[in-house]
Structures are given as C-alpha cells and as structure tokens.
Amino acid sequence: MFGHTFMNQHTAFFDTLADELVDRGYAILHQGVPAELCCQLRSRIQELDDEDFKRAGIGREQDHQINTQIRRDQIRWLSQNNPTENTYLNWMDTLRSALNQRLFMGLFDYEAHFAHYPVGAFYKRHVDAFKGRTNRVLTTVVYLNKDWQKDEGGELILYPETGDTPIECVLPESGTLVCFLSDRFPHEVLTAYRDRYSIAGWYRVNNTLGDQIDPPR
Ligand SMILES: O=C(O)CCC(=O)C(=O)O
Ligand SMILES: [Fe+2]
C-alpha cells in the first residue's frame, strides 16, 4: 500500500523518531500522522455510534468504582475491516518495520483503540506495562483534535521513571504523535474540558510473558 516514493519521503521522519527513542526513550512529533489521514479518522469516529465506544477498564479489574477513579475514557478497538482504520494500521505497520530496521526492537505486532474523553474525563497517572509482565513495549498516542487550546485541558503529562516533576506536557492537537517505552514512563491525562479524541496503541513483542493486558480486550 505504501510504495517506494512514500518510503523515501518519510525516511527523515523515521530517522528522527528512532534517534529520539534512542536518546530519550520517547518522542513527540507534531506531524506524526499525515493530516489527510487524521481528517479521515475524524470522519470515521463521527460515523461510529456512541454505543460503539465502551467504558475502558483497568487490567482485569472488574470493580467499576475503582475504575472510574482512575480513568473515564471510552474506547473502541481498531479493525482492519474498515478501510480508514486499516489505512491507519498500515501506517503504524510501516512505522513498525522502520523502527525494527533502525533499532532491532523486534516489534511483532500492534493493537490500537480510539479513545474518547468526554468533558470531565481524565486518566490518572499510570504506566502502560510493568517490567517483565507484559509484551507491550512501545506506546503510541495520536491525537485527532483540531485547534486544541491550552485552556481546554486534556494534556498528556509524561513523568520520568522516578520522581514527580513532569518532563513533558503535550496538547492533544491533531497530527501529534507521542511514542514512548511502555514500561519506562508514568503518564496521565489531565481533565478535558472539550471532547478529546485520540488513538492509543501498543507495539508488542512476540513472547509468552504477556498475561496482563490492560485494558482487557
Ligand atoms: O491519550 C493520551 O494522551 C494517553 C492515553 C493513555 O495513557 C492510555 O490509553 O494508556
Ligand atoms: Fe497510558
């Protein structure tokens, strides 16, 4: 689907992403996903019914009360069956091979869900994977919100492995791609004051450690 010219055009982008991951363990790229694709993904979300989005859970935790204290987003997993979702999954697969070529990370597959944070929603500080207990190794988040303003909240805050001083504060602006090592960076989503749409995804390695899936599928 993505030919030679496409790859050449994007070589510099992949190089930057790989370099930043090596240097810092994370990367924030402001045009990480082509604008046209972001536009298609926004339309796709509009086609989906509110009912398609389900309350996100924490691990295998069934306790609704505890969940709502931690996260209030609603999610829907992406599927290859829809052409727009499939285009996104293909783009992320191109990125997967680009990273494997440069960093030998052995990224094996990718799973991703749309997330909707209604007004008032947040996701408290957490890590996406615990060392040695998961096969999720690299987190990606792509934002789909046009002209997001500072006073609309909903920032992603990244923390260092230890300590409470944030290292990054990211506005969920359309096209921005955030990528970080899943077991290294605690992070949180501050309360959103406007509907906030994103796609969160995880590259996984192929091992048998992964018995903890968060959120459950
Ligand atoms: O939407 C974001 O900025 C981050 C979401 C997140 O941390 C997650 O879904 O695990
Ligand atoms: Fe997360």
CSV table of C-alpha atoms and ligand atoms in Angstrom, one decimal:
chain,number,residue,atom,x,y,z
A,1,MET,CA,0.0,0.0,0.0
A,2,PHE,CA,2.8,2.4,0.8
A,3,GLY,CA,5.3,2.4,-2.2
A,4,HIS,CA,8.9,3.4,-2.7
A,5,THR,CA,8.4,7.1,-3.1
A,6,PHE,CA,6.4,7.2,0.1
A,7,MET,CA,9.2,5.5,2.0
A,8,ASN,CA,11.8,7.9,0.7
A,9,GLN,CA,9.7,10.9,1.7
A,10,HIS,CA,9.4,9.5,5.1
A,11,THR,CA,12.9,8.3,5.8
A,12,ALA,CA,13.9,11.5,7.6
A,13,PHE,CA,10.8,11.3,9.8
A,14,PHE,CA,11.6,7.7,10.7
A,15,ASP,CA,15.2,8.6,11.4
A,16,THR,CA,14.1,11.4,13.8
A,17,LEU,CA,11.7,9.1,15.6
A,18,ALA,CA,14.3,6.4,16.0
A,19,ASP,CA,17.0,8.8,17.2
A,20,GLU,CA,14.8,10.3,19.8
A,21,LEU,CA,13.8,6.9,21.1
A,22,VAL,CA,17.4,6.0,21.5
A,23,ASP,CA,18.4,9.3,23.1
A,24,ARG,CA,15.5,9.8,25.5
A,25,GLY,CA,13.2,6.8,25.3
A,26,TYR,CA,10.3,8.9,24.0
A,27,ALA,CA,9.5,11.1,21.0
A,28,ILE,CA,6.9,13.8,20.3
A,29,LEU,CA,6.4,14.5,16.7
A,30,HIS,CA,4.0,17.2,15.6
A,31,GLN,CA,3.1,15.9,12.2
A,32,GLY,CA,3.5,12.3,13.1
A,33,VAL,CA,0.4,11.2,11.1
A,34,PRO,CA,-0.4,12.7,7.7
A,35,ALA,CA,-3.1,15.4,8.0
A,36,GLU,CA,-5.3,13.8,5.4
A,37,LEU,CA,-5.4,10.5,7.4
A,38,CYS,CA,-6.2,12.4,10.6
A,39,CYS,CA,-9.1,14.0,8.7
A,40,GLN,CA,-10.4,10.6,7.6
A,41,LEU,CA,-10.1,9.2,11.1
A,42,ARG,CA,-12.1,12.1,12.5
A,43,SER,CA,-14.9,11.3,10.0
A,44,ARG,CA,-14.7,7.7,10.9
A,45,ILE,CA,-15.2,8.5,14.5
A,46,GLN,CA,-18.3,10.6,13.6
A,47,GLU,CA,-19.7,7.6,11.8
A,48,LEU,CA,-19.3,5.4,14.9
A,49,ASP,CA,-22.1,5.4,17.3
A,50,ASP,CA,-21.6,6.4,20.9
A,51,GLU,CA,-22.6,2.8,21.7
A,52,ASP,CA,-19.6,1.6,19.8
A,53,PHE,CA,-17.4,3.2,22.5
A,54,LYS,CA,-17.2,1.2,25.7
A,55,ARG,CA,-16.0,2.4,29.1
A,56,ALA,CA,-12.4,1.5,29.3
A,57,GLY,CA,-11.3,-0.8,32.2
A,58,ILE,CA,-8.1,-1.3,34.1
A,59,GLY,CA,-6.3,-4.6,33.7
A,60,ARG,CA,-8.7,-7.4,34.8
A,61,GLU,CA,-10.1,-5.1,37.4
A,62,GLN,CA,-13.9,-5.5,37.4
A,63,ASP,CA,-14.6,-3.0,40.1
A,64,HIS,CA,-16.4,-0.2,38.4
A,65,GLN,CA,-16.0,2.2,41.3
A,66,ILE,CA,-12.2,1.9,41.3
A,67,ASN,CA,-12.0,2.2,37.5
A,68,THR,CA,-13.9,5.5,37.4
A,69,GLN,CA,-11.5,7.0,39.9
A,70,ILE,CA,-8.6,6.1,37.6
A,71,ARG,CA,-9.9,6.6,34.1
A,72,ARG,CA,-13.1,8.0,32.5
A,73,ASP,CA,-12.4,7.5,28.8
A,74,GLN,CA,-14.4,5.4,26.4
A,75,ILE,CA,-12.7,3.2,23.8
A,76,ARG,CA,-13.2,1.2,20.6
A,77,TRP,CA,-10.6,-1.1,19.2
A,78,LEU,CA,-9.5,-0.5,15.6
A,79,SER,CA,-10.2,-3.2,13.0
A,80,GLN,CA,-8.7,-4.0,9.6
A,81,ASN,CA,-12.2,-4.4,8.2
A,82,ASN,CA,-12.8,-0.7,7.9
A,83,PRO,CA,-10.7,1.0,5.1
A,84,THR,CA,-9.9,4.1,7.2
A,85,GLU,CA,-8.9,2.2,10.3
A,86,ASN,CA,-6.9,-0.2,8.0
A,87,THR,CA,-5.0,2.7,6.5
A,88,TYR,CA,-4.0,3.8,10.0
A,89,LEU,CA,-3.0,0.3,11.0
A,90,ASN,CA,-0.9,0.1,7.8
A,91,TRP,CA,0.8,3.4,8.5
A,92,MET,CA,1.7,2.2,12.0
A,93,ASP,CA,2.9,-1.1,10.5
A,94,THR,CA,5.2,0.9,8.2
A,95,LEU,CA,6.5,2.7,11.3
A,96,ARG,CA,6.9,-0.7,13.0
A,97,SER,CA,9.2,-2.0,10.3
A,98,ALA,CA,11.1,1.3,10.1
A,99,LEU,CA,11.8,1.1,13.8
A,100,ASN,CA,12.8,-2.6,13.6
A,101,GLN,CA,15.2,-1.8,10.8
A,102,ARG,CA,16.9,1.0,12.8
A,103,LEU,CA,16.7,-0.2,16.4
A,104,PHE,CA,16.3,-4.0,16.2
A,105,MET,CA,13.4,-3.8,18.6
A,106,GLY,CA,11.8,-6.9,17.4
A,107,LEU,CA,8.4,-5.2,17.4
A,108,PHE,CA,6.0,-8.0,16.3
A,109,ASP,CA,2.5,-6.6,16.1
A,110,TYR,CA,0.4,-3.6,17.0
A,111,GLU,CA,-3.0,-3.1,18.7
A,112,ALA,CA,-4.8,0.2,18.9
A,113,HIS,CA,-8.1,1.8,20.1
A,114,PHE,CA,-9.9,5.0,19.5
A,115,ALA,CA,-10.4,6.9,22.8
A,116,HIS,CA,-13.0,9.5,23.6
A,117,TYR,CA,-12.6,11.6,26.7
A,118,PRO,CA,-15.9,13.3,27.2
A,119,VAL,CA,-15.9,16.6,29.1
A,120,GLY,CA,-14.7,15.9,32.6
A,121,ALA,CA,-12.8,12.7,31.7
A,122,PHE,CA,-9.2,12.0,32.7
A,123,TYR,CA,-6.8,9.2,33.1
A,124,LYS,CA,-4.8,9.3,36.3
A,125,ARG,CA,-1.0,8.6,36.5
A,126,HIS,CA,-0.2,5.1,35.4
A,127,VAL,CA,2.3,3.0,33.4
A,128,ASP,CA,1.2,1.0,30.4
A,129,ALA,CA,3.3,-2.0,31.1
A,130,PHE,CA,5.2,-3.5,34.0
A,131,LYS,CA,8.7,-4.8,33.5
A,132,GLY,CA,8.7,-8.5,32.8
A,133,ARG,CA,4.9,-8.8,32.9
A,134,THR,CA,3.8,-7.7,29.5
A,135,ASN,CA,4.6,-7.9,25.8
A,136,ARG,CA,3.7,-4.3,25.3
A,137,VAL,CA,6.9,-2.5,24.7
A,138,LEU,CA,6.2,0.8,22.8
A,139,THR,CA,3.2,3.0,23.4
A,140,THR,CA,1.9,5.3,20.7
A,141,VAL,CA,-0.7,8.0,21.0
A,142,VAL,CA,-2.1,10.0,18.1
A,143,TYR,CA,-4.4,13.0,18.6
A,144,LEU,CA,-7.3,14.0,16.4
A,145,ASN,CA,-8.4,17.3,17.8
A,146,LYS,CA,-8.3,20.4,15.6
A,147,ASP,CA,-7.1,23.7,17.2
A,148,TRP,CA,-6.9,22.4,20.7
A,149,GLN,CA,-6.5,25.3,23.1
A,150,LYS,CA,-4.4,25.3,26.4
A,151,ASP,CA,-7.5,26.2,28.5
A,152,GLU,CA,-9.3,23.1,27.2
A,153,GLY,CA,-7.2,20.9,29.4
A,154,GLY,CA,-6.7,17.3,28.4
A,155,GLU,CA,-2.9,17.5,28.2
A,156,LEU,CA,-0.8,14.3,28.4
A,157,ILE,CA,1.8,14.7,31.2
A,158,LEU,CA,4.9,12.5,30.9
A,159,TYR,CA,6.9,11.8,34.1
A,160,PRO,CA,10.4,10.4,34.4
A,161,GLU,CA,10.9,6.8,35.7
A,162,THR,CA,11.3,8.2,39.2
A,163,GLY,CA,10.1,11.5,40.6
A,164,ASP,CA,7.1,13.8,40.3
A,165,THR,CA,8.4,16.5,38.1
A,166,PRO,CA,6.8,16.3,34.7
A,167,ILE,CA,9.2,16.0,31.7
A,168,GLU,CA,6.6,16.8,29.0
A,169,CYS,CA,3.2,18.3,28.7
A,170,VAL,CA,1.6,17.6,25.4
A,171,LEU,CA,-1.5,19.3,23.9
A,172,PRO,CA,-3.7,16.7,22.1
A,173,GLU,CA,-3.5,18.6,18.8
A,174,SER,CA,-4.4,16.8,15.6
A,175,GLY,CA,-1.5,15.0,13.9
A,176,THR,CA,0.7,14.9,17.0
A,177,LEU,CA,2.3,11.5,17.6
A,178,VAL,CA,3.7,10.6,21.0
A,179,CYS,CA,5.8,7.5,21.3
A,180,PHE,CA,7.4,6.1,24.5
A,181,LEU,CA,8.8,2.9,26.0
A,182,SER,CA,5.8,1.4,27.7
A,183,ASP,CA,7.4,0.3,31.0
A,184,ARG,CA,9.6,3.5,31.5
A,185,PHE,CA,7.3,6.5,31.6
A,186,PRO,CA,4.5,7.1,34.0
A,187,HIS,CA,1.9,9.4,32.5
A,188,GLU,CA,-1.5,10.9,33.0
A,189,VAL,CA,-4.2,12.7,31.0
A,190,LEU,CA,-5.5,15.8,32.7
A,191,THR,CA,-9.2,16.5,32.8
A,192,ALA,CA,-10.5,17.5,29.4
A,193,TYR,CA,-12.9,20.5,29.1
A,194,ARG,CA,-13.8,19.6,25.5
A,195,ASP,CA,-14.4,16.2,23.8
A,196,ARG,CA,-11.0,14.8,23.3
A,197,TYR,CA,-10.3,12.1,20.6
A,198,SER,CA,-7.2,10.0,20.2
A,199,ILE,CA,-5.8,6.7,19.1
A,200,ALA,CA,-3.7,4.9,21.7
A,201,GLY,CA,-1.8,1.9,20.6
A,202,TRP,CA,0.9,-0.6,21.6
A,203,TYR,CA,3.6,-2.4,19.7
A,204,ARG,CA,4.2,-5.8,21.2
A,205,VAL,CA,7.0,-8.3,21.1
A,206,ASN,CA,6.3,-11.9,20.5
A,207,ASN,CA,6.9,-13.6,23.8
A,208,THR,CA,4.8,-15.6,26.2
A,209,LEU,CA,5.2,-13.1,29.1
A,210,GLY,CA,2.1,-11.2,28.2
A,211,ASP,CA,-0.7,-12.4,30.5
A,212,GLN,CA,-1.5,-8.9,31.7
A,213,ILE,CA,-3.4,-7.0,29.2
A,214,ASP,CA,-4.5,-3.5,30.0
A,215,PRO,CA,-7.2,-2.7,29.1
A,216,PRO,CA,-8.7,-6.2,28.6
A,217,ARG,CA,-10.0,-6.9,25.0
B,1,LIG,O1,-4.5,9.9,25.4
B,1,LIG,C1,-3.4,10.0,26.0
B,1,LIG,O2,-2.7,11.1,25.9
B,1,LIG,C2,-2.8,8.9,26.8
B,1,LIG,C3,-3.7,7.7,27.0
B,1,LIG,C4,-3.1,6.6,27.8
B,1,LIG,O3,-2.3,6.9,28.6
B,1,LIG,C5,-3.6,5.2,27.7
B,1,LIG,O4,-4.6,5.0,27.0
B,1,LIG,O5,-2.9,4.3,28.3
B,2,FE,FE,-1.3,5.1,29.2
